[in-house]
PDB file of C-alpha atoms in Angstrom:
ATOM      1  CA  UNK L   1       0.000   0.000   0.000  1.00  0.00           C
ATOM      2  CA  UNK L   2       2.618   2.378   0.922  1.00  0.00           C
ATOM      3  CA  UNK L   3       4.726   1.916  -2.735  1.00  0.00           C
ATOM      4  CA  UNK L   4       1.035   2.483  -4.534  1.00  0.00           C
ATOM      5  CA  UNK L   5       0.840   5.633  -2.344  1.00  0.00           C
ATOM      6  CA  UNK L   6       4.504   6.913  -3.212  1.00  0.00           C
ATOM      7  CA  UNK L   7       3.627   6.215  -6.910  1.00  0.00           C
ATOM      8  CA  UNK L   8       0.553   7.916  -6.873  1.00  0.00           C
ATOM      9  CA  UNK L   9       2.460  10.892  -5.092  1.00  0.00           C
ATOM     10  CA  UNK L  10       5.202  11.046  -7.858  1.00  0.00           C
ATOM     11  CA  UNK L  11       2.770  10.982 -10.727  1.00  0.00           C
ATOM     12  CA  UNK L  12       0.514  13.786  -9.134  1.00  0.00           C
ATOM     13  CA  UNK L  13       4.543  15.698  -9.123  1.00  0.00           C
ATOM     14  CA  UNK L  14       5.430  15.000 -11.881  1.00  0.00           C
ATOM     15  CA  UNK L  15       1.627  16.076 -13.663  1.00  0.00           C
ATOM     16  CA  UNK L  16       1.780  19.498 -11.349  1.00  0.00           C
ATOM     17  CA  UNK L  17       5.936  19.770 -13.022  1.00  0.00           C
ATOM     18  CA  UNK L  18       4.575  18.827 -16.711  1.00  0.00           C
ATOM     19  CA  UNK L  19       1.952  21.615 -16.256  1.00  0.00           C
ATOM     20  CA  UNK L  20       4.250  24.901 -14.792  1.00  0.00           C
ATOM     21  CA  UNK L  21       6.869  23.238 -17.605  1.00  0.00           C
ATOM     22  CA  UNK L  22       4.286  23.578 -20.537  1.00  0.00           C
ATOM     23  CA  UNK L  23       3.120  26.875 -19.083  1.00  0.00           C
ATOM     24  CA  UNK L  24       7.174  28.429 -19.216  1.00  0.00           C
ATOM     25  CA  UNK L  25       7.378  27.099 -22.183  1.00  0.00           C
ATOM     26  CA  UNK L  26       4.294  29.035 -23.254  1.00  0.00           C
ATOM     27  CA  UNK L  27       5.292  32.905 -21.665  1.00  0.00           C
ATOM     28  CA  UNK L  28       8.988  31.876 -23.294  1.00  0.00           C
ATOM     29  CA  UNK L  29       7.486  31.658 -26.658  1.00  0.00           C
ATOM     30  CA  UNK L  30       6.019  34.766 -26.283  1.00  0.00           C
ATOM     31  CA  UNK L  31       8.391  36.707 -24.677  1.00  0.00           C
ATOM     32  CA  UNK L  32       9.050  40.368 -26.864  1.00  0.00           C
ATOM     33  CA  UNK L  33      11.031  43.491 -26.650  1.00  0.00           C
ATOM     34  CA  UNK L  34       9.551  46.305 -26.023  1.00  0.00           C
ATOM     35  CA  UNK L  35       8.807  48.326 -28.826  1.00  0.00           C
ATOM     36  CA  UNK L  36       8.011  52.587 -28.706  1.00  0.00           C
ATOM     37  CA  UNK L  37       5.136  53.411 -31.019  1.00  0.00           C
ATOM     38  CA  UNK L  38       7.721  55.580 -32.724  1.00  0.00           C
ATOM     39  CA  UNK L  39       9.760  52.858 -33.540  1.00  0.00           C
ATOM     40  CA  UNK L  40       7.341  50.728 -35.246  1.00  0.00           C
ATOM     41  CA  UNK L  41       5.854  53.160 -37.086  1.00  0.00           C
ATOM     42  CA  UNK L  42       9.152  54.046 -38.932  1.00  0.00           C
ATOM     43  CA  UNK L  43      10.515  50.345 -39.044  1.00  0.00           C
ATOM     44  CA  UNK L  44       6.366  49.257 -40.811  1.00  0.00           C
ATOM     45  CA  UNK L  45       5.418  48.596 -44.652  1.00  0.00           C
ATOM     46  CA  UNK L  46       2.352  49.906 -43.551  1.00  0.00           C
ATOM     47  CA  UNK L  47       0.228  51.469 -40.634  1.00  0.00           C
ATOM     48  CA  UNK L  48      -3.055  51.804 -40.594  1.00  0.00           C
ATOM     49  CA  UNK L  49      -6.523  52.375 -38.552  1.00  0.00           C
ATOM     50  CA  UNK L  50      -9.319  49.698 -39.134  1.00  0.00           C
ATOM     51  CA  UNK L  51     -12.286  48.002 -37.538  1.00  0.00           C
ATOM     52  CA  UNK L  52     -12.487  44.424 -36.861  1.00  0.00           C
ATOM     53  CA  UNK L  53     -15.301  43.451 -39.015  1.00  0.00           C
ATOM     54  CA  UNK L  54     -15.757  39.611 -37.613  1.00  0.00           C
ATOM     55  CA  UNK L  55     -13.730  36.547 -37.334  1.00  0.00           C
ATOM     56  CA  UNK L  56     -14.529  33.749 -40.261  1.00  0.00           C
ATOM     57  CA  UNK L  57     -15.800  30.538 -39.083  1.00  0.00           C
ATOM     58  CA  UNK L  58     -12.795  28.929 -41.497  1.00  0.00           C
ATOM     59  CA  UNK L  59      -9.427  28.972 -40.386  1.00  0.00           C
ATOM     60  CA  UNK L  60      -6.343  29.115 -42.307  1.00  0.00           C
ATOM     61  CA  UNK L  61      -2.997  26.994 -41.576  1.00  0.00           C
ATOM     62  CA  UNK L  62      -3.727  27.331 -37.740  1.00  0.00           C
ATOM     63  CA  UNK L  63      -4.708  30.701 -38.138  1.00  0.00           C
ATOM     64  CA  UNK L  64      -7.916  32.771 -37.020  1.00  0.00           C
ATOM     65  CA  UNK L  65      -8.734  34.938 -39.938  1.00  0.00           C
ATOM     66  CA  UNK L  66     -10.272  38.833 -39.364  1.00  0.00           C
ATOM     67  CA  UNK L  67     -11.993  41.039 -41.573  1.00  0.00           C
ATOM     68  CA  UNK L  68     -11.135  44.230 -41.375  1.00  0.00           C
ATOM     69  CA  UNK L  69     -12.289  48.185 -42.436  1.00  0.00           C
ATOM     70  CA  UNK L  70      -9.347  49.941 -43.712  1.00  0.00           C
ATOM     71  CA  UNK L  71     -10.183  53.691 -42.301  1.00  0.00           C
ATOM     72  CA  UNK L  72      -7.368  55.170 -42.515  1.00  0.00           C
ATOM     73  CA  UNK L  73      -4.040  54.201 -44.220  1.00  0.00           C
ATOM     74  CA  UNK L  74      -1.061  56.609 -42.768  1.00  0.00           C
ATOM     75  CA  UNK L  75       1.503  54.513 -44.252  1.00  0.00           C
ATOM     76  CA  UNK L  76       1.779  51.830 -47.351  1.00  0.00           C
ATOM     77  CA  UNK L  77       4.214  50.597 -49.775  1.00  0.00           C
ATOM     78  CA  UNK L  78       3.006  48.907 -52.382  1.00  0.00           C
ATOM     79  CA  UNK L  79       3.829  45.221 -51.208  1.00  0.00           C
ATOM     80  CA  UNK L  80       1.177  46.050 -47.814  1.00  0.00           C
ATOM     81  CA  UNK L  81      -1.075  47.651 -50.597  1.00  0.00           C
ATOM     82  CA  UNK L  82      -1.106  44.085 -52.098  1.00  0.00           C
ATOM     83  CA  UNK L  83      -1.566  41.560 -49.165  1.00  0.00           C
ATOM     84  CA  UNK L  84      -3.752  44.389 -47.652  1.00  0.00           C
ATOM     85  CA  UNK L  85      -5.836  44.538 -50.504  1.00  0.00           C
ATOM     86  CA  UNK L  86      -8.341  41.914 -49.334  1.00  0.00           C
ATOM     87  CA  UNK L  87      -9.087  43.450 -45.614  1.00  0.00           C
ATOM     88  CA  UNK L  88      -7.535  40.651 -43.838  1.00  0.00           C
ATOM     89  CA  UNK L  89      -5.684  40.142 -40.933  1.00  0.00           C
ATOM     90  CA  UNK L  90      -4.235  36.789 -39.678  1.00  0.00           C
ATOM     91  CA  UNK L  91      -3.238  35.768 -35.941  1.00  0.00           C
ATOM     92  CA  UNK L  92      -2.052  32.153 -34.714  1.00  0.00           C
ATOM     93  CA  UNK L  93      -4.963  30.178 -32.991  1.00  0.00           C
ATOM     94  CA  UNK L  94      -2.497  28.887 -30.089  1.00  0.00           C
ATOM     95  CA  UNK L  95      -1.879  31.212 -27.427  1.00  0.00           C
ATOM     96  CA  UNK L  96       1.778  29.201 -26.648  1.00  0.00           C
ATOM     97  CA  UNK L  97       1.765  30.555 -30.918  1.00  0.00           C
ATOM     98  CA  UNK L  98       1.851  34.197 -29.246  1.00  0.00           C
ATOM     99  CA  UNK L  99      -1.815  34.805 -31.332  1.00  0.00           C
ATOM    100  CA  UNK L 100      -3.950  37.823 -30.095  1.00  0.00           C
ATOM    101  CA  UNK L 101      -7.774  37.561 -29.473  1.00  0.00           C
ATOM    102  CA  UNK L 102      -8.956  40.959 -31.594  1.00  0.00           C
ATOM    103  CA  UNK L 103     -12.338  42.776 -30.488  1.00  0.00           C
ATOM    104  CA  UNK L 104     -15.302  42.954 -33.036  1.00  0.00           C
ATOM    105  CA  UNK L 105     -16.234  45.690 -33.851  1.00  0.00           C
ATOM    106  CA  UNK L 106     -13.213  47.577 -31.884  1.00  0.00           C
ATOM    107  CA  UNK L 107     -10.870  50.193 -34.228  1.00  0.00           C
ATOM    108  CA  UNK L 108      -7.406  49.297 -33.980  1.00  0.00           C
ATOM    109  CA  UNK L 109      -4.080  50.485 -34.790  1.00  0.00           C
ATOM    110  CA  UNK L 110      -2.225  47.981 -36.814  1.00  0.00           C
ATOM    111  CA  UNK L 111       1.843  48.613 -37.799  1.00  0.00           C
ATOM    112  CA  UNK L 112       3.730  45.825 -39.324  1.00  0.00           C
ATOM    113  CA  UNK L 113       5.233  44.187 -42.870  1.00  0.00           C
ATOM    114  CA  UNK L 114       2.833  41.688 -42.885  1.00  0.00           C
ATOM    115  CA  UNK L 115      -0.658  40.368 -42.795  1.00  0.00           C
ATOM    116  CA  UNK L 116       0.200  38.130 -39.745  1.00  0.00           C
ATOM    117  CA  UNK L 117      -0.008  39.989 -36.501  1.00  0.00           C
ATOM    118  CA  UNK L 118       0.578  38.117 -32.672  1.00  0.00           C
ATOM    119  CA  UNK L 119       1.486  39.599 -29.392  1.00  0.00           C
ATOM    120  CA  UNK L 120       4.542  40.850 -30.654  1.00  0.00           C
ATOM    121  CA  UNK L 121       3.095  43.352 -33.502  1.00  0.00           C
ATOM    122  CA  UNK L 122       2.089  46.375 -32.888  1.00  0.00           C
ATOM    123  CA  UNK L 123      -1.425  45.637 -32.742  1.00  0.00           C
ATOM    124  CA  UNK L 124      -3.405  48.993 -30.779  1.00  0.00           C
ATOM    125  CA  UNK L 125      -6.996  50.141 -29.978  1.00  0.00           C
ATOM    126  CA  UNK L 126      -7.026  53.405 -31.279  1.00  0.00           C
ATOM    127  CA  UNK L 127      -9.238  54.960 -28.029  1.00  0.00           C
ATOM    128  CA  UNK L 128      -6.052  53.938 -25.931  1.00  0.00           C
ATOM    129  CA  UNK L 129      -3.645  55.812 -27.709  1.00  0.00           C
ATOM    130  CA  UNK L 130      -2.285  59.168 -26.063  1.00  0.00           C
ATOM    131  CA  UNK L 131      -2.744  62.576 -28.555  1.00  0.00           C
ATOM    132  CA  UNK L 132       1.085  62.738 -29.461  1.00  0.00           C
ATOM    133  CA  UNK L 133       0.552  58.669 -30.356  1.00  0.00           C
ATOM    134  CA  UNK L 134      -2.340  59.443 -32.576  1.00  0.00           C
ATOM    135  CA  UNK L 135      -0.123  62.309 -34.120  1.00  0.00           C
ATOM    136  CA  UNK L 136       1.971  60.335 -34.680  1.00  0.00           C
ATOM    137  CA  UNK L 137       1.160  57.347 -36.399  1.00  0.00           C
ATOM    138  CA  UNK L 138      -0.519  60.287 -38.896  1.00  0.00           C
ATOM    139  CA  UNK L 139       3.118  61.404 -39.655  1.00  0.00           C
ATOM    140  CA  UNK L 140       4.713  63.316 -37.277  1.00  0.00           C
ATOM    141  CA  UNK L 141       6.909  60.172 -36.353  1.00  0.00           C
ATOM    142  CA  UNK L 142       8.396  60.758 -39.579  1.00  0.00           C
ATOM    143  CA  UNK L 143      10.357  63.193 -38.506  1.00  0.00           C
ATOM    144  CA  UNK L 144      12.168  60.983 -36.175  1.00  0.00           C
ATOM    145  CA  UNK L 145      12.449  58.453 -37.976  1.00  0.00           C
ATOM    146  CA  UNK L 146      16.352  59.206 -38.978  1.00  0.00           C
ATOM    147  CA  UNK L 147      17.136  58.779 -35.241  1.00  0.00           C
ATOM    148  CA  UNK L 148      16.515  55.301 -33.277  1.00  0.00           C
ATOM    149  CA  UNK L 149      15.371  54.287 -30.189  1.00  0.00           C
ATOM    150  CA  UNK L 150      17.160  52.536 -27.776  1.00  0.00           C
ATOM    151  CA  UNK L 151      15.909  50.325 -24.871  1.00  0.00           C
ATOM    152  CA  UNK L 152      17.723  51.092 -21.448  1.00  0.00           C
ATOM    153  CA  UNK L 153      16.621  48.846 -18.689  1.00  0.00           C
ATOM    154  CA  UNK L 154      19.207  50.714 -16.247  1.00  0.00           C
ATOM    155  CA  UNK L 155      19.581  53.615 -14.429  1.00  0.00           C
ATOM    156  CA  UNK L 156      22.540  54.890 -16.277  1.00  0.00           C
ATOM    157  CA  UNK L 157      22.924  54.404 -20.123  1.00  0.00           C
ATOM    158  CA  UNK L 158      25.438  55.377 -22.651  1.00  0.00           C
ATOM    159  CA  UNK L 159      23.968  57.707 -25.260  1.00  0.00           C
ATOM    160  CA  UNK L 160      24.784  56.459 -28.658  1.00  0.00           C
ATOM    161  CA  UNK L 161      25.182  58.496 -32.008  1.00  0.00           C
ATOM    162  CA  UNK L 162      21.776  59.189 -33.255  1.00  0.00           C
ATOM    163  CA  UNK L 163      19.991  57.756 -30.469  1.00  0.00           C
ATOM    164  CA  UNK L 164      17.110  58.335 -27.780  1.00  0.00           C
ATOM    165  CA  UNK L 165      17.496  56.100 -24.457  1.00  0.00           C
ATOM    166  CA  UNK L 166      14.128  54.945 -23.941  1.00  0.00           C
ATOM    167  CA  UNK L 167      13.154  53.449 -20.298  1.00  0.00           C
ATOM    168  CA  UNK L 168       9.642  51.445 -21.047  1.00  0.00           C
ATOM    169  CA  UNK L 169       8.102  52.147 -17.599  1.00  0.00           C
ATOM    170  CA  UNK L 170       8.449  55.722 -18.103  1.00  0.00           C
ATOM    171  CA  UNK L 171       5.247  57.089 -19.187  1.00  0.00           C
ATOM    172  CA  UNK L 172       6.747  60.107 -20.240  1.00  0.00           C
ATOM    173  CA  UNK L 173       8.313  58.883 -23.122  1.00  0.00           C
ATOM    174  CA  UNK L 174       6.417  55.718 -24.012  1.00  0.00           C
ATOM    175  CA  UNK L 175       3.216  57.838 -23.902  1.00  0.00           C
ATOM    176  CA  UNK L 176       3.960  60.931 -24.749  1.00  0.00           C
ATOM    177  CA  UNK L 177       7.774  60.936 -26.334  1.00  0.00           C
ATOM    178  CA  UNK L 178       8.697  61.298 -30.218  1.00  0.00           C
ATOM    179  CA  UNK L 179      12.439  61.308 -30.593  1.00  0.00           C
ATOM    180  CA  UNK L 180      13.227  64.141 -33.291  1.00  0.00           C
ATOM    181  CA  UNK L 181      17.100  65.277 -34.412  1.00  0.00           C
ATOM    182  CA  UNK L 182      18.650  68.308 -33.012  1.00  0.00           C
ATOM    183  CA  UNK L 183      19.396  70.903 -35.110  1.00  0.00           C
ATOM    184  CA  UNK L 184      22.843  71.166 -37.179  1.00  0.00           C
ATOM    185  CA  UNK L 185      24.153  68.040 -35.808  1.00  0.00           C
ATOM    186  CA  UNK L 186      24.307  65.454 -39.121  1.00  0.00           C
ATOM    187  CA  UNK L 187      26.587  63.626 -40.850  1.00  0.00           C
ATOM    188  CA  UNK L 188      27.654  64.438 -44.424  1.00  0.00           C
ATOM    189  CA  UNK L 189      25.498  61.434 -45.149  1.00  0.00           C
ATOM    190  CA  UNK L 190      22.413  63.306 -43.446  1.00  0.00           C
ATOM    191  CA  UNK L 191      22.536  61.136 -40.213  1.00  0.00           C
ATOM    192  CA  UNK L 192      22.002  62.995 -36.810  1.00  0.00           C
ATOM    193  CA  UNK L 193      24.280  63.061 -35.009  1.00  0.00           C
ATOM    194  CA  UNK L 194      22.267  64.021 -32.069  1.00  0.00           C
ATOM    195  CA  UNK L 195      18.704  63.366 -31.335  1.00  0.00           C
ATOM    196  CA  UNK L 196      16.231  64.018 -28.155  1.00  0.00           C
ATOM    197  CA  UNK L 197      12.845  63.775 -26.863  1.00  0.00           C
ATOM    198  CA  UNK L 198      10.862  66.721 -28.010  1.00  0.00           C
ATOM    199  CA  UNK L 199       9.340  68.435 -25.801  1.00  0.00           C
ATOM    200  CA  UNK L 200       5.886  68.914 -26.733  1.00  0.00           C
ATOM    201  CA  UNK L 201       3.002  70.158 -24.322  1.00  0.00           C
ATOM    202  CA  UNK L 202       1.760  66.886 -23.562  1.00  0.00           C
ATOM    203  CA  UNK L 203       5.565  65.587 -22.695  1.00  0.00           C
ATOM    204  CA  UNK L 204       6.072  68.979 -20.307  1.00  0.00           C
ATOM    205  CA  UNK L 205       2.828  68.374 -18.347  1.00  0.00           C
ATOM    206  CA  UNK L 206       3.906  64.877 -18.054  1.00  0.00           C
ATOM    207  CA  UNK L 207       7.596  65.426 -17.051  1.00  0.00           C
ATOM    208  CA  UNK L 208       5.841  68.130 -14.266  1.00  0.00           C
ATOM    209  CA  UNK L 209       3.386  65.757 -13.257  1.00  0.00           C
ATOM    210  CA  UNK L 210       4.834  62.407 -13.363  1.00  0.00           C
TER     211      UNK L 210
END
């Protein structure tokens, strides 16, 4: 009685192990950088505003399929114009896949190169963005888009050439931050040198009243 006890214990560990193993396994597959709006806006074949339509009953290669209502089309090279054509946007069925559950009937801020969107695109509803996000995913990123923005997960980090250091937990600059270049500081191959956060209303009010 006591082995068939012991047994039964081990399998009831080893289920419980199986189960937190499958469910690392599942966060690690989805695990992303973090990305400012700014960013992916400049690095996107396309970024538009459009309305989830409704999901189709048929699926396609493990894939929930949406139909969409292009609104508004702030960005698109002639590839996105061509996979885009059709209003459709694809998202893995699995969650351990990274695939997104989108809202019908919700507008939504889509950025990316392709048709295939997961946790890791830059995938928005477009009530939840702040005013300086909404200006700019309708082209004032541009601007900025000769500088880059870089991640810092520290309290101090080196500023490189041409750069913004971007903490993601600061509101300031996630929310309300477009990196721009400074004046007269390019190379002769029209680089900047130097870029910064610029500092808009919103980003003053914010950086008064963290």
């Amino acid at each position: 009685m006591k082995t068939i006890h012991i047994y039964k214990l081990l399998t009831v560990v080893l289920i419980f192990g199986l189960d937190l193993l499958s469910q690392f396994k599942s966060t690690e597959a989805c695990s992303c950088m973090p990305e400012h709006s700014q960013a992916a806006y400049c690095k996107s074949d396309y970024v538009i505003v459009a309305r989830v339509l409704r999901r189709s009953n048929r699926k396609h290669q493990n894939n929930y399929v949406y139909k969409i209502d292009i609104r508004k089309a702030y960005k698109m090279n002639p590839a996105a114009e061509r996979y885009l054509k059709q209003g459709r946007i694809m998202t893995p069925i699995d969650d351990s896949a990274c695939g997104i559950k989108l809202e019908i009937g919700q507008l939504y801020v889509f950025a990316g190169s392709d048709y295939h969107v997961n946790l890791c695109s830059f995938v928005r509803k477009y009530a939840d963005l702040t005013i300086v996000e909404k200006r700019g995913i309708a082209g004032s990123y541009r601007k900025g888009c000769t500088c880059k923005i870089k991640p810092c997960f520290s309290t101090i980090c080196h500023q490189s050439i041409g750069t913004c250091n971007w903490t993601p937990w600061r509101k300031c600059e996630s929310d309300y931050g477009a990196c721009i270049p400074s004046r007269g500081y390019y190379t002769p191959e029209g680089t900047p040198y130097k870029c910064h956060w610029r500092r808009s209303p919103p980003y003053n009010e914010c950086l008064e009243n963290p």
